Tab-separated table of C-alpha atoms and ligand atoms in Angstrom:
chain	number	residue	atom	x	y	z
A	1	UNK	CA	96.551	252.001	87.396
A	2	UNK	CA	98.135	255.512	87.482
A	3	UNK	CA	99.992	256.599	84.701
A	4	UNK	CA	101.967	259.689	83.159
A	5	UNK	CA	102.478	260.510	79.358
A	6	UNK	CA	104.840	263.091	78.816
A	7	UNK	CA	106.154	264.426	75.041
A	8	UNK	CA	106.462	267.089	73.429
A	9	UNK	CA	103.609	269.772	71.721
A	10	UNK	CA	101.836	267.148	69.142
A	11	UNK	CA	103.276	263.727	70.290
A	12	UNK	CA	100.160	262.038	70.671
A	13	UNK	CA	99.277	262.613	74.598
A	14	UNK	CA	95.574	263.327	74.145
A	15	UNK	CA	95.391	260.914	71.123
A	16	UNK	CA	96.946	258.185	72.741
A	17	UNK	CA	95.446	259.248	76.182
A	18	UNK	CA	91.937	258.716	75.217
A	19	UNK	CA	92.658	255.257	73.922
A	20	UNK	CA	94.870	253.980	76.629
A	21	UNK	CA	92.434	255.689	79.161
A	22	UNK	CA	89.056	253.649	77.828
A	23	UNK	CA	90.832	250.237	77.823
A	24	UNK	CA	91.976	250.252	81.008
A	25	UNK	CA	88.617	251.884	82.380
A	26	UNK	CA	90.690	254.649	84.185
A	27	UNK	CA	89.853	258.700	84.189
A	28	UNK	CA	91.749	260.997	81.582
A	29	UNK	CA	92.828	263.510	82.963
A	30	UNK	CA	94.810	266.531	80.634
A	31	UNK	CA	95.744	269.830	82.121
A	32	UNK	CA	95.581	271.572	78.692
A	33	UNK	CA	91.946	270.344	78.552
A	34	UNK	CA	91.041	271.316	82.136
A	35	UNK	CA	92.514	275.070	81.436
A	36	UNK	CA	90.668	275.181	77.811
A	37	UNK	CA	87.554	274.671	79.903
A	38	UNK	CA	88.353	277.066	82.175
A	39	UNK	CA	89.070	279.815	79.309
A	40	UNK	CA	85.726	278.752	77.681
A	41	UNK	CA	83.566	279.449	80.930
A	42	UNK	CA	85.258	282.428	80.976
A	43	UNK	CA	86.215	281.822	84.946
A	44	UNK	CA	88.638	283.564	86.852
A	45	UNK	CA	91.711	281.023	86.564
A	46	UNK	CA	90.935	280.388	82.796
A	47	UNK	CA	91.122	284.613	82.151
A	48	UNK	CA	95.107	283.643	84.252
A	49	UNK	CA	95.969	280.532	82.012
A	50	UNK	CA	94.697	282.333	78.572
A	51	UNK	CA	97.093	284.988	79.128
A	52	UNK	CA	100.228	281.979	79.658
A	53	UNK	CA	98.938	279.860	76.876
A	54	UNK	CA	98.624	282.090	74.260
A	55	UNK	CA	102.234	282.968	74.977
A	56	UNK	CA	103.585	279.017	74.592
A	57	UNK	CA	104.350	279.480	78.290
A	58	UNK	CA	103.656	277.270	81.066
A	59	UNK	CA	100.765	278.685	83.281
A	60	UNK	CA	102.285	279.228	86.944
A	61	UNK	CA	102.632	275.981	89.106
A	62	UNK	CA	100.499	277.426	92.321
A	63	UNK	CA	97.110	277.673	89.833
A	64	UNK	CA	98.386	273.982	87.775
A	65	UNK	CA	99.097	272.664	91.328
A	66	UNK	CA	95.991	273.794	92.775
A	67	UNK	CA	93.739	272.638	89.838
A	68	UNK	CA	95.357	269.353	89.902
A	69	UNK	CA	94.985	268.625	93.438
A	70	UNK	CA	91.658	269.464	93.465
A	71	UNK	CA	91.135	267.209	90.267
A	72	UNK	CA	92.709	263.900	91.873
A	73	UNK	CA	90.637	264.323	95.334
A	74	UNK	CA	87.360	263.032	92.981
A	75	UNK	CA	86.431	260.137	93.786
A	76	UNK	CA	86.181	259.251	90.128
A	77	UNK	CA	89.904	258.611	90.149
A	78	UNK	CA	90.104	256.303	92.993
A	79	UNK	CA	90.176	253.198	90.358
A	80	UNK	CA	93.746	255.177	89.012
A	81	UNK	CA	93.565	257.535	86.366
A	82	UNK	CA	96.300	259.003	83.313
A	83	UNK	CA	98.011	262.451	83.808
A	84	UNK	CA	98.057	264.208	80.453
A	85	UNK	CA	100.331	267.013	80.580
A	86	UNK	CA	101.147	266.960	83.782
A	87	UNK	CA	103.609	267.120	85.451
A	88	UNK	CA	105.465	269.911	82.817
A	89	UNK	CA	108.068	270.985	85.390
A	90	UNK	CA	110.503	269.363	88.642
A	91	UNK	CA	108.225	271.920	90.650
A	92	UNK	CA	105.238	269.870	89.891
A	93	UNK	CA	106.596	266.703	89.747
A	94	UNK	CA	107.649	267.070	93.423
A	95	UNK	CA	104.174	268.365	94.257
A	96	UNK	CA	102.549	265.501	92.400
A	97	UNK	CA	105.313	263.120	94.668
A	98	UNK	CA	103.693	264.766	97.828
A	99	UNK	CA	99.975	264.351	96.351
A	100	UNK	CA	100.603	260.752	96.146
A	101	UNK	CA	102.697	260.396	99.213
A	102	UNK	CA	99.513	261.573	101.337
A	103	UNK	CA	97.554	259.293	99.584
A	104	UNK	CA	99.461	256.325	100.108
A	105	UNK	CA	99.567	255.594	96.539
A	106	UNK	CA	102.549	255.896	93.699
A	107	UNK	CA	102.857	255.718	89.784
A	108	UNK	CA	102.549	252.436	88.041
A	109	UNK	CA	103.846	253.642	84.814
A	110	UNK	CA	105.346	257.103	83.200
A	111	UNK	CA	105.470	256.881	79.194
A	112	UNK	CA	107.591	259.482	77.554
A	113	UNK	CA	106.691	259.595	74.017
A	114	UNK	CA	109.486	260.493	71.553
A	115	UNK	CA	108.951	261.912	68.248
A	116	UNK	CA	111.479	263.748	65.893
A	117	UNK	CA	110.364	267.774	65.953
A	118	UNK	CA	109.852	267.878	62.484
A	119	UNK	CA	107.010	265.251	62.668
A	120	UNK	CA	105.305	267.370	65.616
A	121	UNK	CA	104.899	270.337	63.321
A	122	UNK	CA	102.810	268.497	60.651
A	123	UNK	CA	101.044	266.808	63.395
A	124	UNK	CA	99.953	270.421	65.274
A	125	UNK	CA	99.200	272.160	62.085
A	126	UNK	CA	96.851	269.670	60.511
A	127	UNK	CA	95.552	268.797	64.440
A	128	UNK	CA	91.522	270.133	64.646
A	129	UNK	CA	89.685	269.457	68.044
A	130	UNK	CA	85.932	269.566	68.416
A	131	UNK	CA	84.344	272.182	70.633
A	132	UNK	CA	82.077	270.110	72.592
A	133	UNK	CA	84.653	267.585	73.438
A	134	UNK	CA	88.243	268.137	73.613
A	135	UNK	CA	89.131	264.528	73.794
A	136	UNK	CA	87.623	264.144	70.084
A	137	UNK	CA	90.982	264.687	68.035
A	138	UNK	CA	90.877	264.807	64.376
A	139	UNK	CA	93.849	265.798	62.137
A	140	UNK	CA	93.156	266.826	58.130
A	141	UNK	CA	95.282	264.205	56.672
A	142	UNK	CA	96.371	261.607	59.341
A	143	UNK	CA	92.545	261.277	60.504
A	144	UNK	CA	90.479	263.452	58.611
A	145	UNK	CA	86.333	263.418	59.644
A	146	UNK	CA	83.963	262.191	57.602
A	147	UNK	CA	82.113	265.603	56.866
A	148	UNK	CA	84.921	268.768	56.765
A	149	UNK	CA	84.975	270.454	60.243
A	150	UNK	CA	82.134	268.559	61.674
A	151	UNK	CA	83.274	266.348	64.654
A	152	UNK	CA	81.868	262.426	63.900
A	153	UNK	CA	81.572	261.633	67.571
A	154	UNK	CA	79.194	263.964	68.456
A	155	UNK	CA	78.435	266.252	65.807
A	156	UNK	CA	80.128	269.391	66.943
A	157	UNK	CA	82.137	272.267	65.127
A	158	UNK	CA	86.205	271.632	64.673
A	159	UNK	CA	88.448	274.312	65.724
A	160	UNK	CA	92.380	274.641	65.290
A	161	UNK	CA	93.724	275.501	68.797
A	162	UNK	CA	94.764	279.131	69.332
A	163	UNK	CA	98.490	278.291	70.260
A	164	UNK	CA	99.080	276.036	67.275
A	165	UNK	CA	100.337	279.016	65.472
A	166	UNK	CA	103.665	278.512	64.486
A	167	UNK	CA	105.400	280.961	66.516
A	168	UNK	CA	103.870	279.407	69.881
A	169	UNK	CA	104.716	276.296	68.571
A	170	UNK	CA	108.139	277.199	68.411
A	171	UNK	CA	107.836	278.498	71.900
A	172	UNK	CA	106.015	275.229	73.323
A	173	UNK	CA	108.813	273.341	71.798
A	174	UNK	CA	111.319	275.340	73.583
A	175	UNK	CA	109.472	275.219	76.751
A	176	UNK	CA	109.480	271.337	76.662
A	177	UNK	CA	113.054	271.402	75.886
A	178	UNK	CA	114.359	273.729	78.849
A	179	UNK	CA	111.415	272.632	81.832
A	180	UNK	CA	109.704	269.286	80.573
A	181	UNK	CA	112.302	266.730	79.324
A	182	UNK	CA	114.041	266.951	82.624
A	183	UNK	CA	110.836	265.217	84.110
A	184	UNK	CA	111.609	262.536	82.601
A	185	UNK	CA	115.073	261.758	84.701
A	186	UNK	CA	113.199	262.203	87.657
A	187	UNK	CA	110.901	259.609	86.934
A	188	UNK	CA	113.971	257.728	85.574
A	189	UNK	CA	115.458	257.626	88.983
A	190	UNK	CA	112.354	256.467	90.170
A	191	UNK	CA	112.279	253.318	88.413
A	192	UNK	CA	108.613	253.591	86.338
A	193	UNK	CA	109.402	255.398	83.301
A	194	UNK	CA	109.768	254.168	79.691
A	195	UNK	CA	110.490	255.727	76.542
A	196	UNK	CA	108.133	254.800	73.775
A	197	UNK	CA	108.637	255.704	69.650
A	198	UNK	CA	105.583	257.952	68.725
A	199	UNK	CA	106.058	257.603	64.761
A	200	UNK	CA	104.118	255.821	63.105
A	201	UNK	CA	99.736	254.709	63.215
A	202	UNK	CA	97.868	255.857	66.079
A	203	UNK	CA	97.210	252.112	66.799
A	204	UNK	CA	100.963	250.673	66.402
A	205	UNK	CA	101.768	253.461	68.832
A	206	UNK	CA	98.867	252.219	71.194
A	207	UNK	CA	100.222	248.789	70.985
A	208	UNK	CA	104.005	250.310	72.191
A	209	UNK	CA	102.554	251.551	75.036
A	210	UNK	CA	100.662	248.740	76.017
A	211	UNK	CA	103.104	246.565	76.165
A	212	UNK	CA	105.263	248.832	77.765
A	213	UNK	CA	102.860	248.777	81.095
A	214	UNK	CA	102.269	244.304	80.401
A	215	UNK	CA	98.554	245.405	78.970
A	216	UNK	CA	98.867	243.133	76.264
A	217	UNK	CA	97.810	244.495	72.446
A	218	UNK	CA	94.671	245.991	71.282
A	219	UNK	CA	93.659	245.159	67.971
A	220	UNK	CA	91.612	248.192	66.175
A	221	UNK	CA	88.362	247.939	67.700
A	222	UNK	CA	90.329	248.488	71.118
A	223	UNK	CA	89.690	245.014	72.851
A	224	UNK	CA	92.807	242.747	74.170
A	225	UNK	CA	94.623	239.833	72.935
B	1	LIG	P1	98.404	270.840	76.175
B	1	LIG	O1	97.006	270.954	75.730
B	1	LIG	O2	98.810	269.743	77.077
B	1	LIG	O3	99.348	270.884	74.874
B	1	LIG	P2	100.742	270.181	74.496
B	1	LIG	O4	101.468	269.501	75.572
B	1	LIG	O5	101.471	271.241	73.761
B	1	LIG	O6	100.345	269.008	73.636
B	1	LIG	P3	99.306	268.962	72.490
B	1	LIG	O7	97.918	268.845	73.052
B	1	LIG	O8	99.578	270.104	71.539
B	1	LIG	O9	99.750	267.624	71.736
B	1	LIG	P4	99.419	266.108	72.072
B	1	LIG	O10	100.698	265.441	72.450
B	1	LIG	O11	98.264	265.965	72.986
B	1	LIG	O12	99.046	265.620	70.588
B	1	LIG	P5	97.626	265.151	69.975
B	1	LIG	O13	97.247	263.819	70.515
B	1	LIG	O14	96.623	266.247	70.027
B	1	LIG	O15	98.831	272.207	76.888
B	1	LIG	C1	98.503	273.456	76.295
B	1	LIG	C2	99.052	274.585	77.153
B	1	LIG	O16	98.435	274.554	78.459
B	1	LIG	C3	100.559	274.544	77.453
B	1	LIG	O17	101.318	275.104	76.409
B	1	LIG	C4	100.622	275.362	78.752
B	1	LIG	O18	100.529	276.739	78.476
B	1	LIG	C5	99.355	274.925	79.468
B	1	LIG	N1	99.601	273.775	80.359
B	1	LIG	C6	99.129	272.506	80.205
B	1	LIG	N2	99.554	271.719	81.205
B	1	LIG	C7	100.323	272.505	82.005
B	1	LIG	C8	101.068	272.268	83.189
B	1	LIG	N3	101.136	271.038	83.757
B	1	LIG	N4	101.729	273.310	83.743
B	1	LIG	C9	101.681	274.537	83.218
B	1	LIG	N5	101.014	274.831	82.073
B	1	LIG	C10	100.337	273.820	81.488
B	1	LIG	O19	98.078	264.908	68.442
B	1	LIG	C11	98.444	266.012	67.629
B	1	LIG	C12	97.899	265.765	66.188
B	1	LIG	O20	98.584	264.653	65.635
B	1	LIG	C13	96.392	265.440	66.124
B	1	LIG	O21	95.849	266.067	64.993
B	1	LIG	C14	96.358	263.910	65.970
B	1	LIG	O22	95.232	263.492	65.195
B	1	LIG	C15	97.673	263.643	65.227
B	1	LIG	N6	98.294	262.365	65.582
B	1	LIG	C16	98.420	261.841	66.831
B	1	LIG	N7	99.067	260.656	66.770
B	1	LIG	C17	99.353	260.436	65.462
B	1	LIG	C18	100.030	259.383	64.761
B	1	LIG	N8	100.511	258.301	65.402
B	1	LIG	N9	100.154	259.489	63.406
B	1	LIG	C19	99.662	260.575	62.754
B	1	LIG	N10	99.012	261.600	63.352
B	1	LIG	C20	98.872	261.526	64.709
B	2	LIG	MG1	97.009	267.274	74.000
């Protein structure tokens, strides 16, 4: 299967991502992770993004573009893979049209998770990621770790992300507003997309968007009924 989630700053993308990702055996794939990878090896289009991402701004399309085509020319995603954070803009989503076009492939799904703004903040400032794998996701209330700031997966340190500061924040939010929602009605017009309610447990949400794409539920361990 390939599949979009779009939100907002705090949704749930990479939460629900990971999940959604492992039971249908398909690559993750999240933009935001790819560039914080980038900034950590300290490589030439990670110095670029740092500089946009530490501003709340999207980082241009040509380097996003360019990263992502590279990305879905792996072989790892020929069994279909989920798009986290990408597309952000029409730009891209036009480019990602073309990337599929050549491949004689399309979308089977795009989820658009909704969640009032005032839920996202509490979400982002509790949110603390682990710095040997950015798909481990912890938050201090909603899913705190076992052991304060130690990851339980693997053992590594938890950070809180650089643009979780409130200011960016704001500036994400605004971002998503004015260039990401509008995604959304493209897909719209395309027939795959579906708005799913992020409130609520990580699971019930997990359950939404399963059904939304005829996957059935998952019950907590992550297997179907
Ligand atoms: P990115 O890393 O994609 O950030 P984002 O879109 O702002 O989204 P977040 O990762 O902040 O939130 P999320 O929806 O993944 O929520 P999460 O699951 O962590 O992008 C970062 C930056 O990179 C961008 O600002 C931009 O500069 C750049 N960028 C990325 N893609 C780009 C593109 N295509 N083009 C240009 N620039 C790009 O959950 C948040 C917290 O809530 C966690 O603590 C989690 O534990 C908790 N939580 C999750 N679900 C629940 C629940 N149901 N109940 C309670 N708590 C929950
Ligand atoms: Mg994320």
């Amino acid at each position: 299967m390939r599949i979009l989630l779009i939100g907002p700053p705090g949704a749930g993308k990479g939460t629900q991502a990971v999940r959604l990702a492992a039971h249908l055996s398909i690559q993750h794939i999240s933009t935001g992770d790819l560039f914080r990878e980038h900034i950590g090896q300290g490589t030439d289009l990670g110095q670029n993004a740092h500089t946009h991402i530490h501003a709340g701004l999207l980082v241009p399309d040509e380097v996003t573009i360019g990263m992502i085509n590279e990305r879905l020319a792996r072989p790892d995603t020929e069994r279909g893979f989920l798009l986290d954070g990408f597309p952000r803009n029409c730009v891209q989503a036009r480019a990602l049209d073309g990337i599929l076009a050549d491949s004689d492939s399309k979308l089977d799904a795009v989820l658009d998770l909704e969640i009032p703004e005032d839920q996202v903040v509490g979400r982002i400032s509790g949110r603390r990621l682990c710095r040997q794998n950015h798909e481990h996701i912890f938050h201090v209330d909603h899913s705190p770790p076992e052991v304060a700031g130690v990851c339980d997966l693997c053992g590594g340190g938890l950070y809180q992300r650089e643009d979780d500061r409130e200011a960016t924040v704001r500036q994400r939010l605004e971002v998503y507003r004015t260039e990401t929602a509008p995604v959304v009605g493209h897909y719209r017009a395309q027939g795959v997309a579906t708005t799913i309610p992020a409130h609520g447990q990580v699971q019930d949400v997990l359950n939404r968007a399963l059904d939304a794409i005829g996957r059935g539920q998952a019950d907590a361990a992550g297997t179907s009924s």
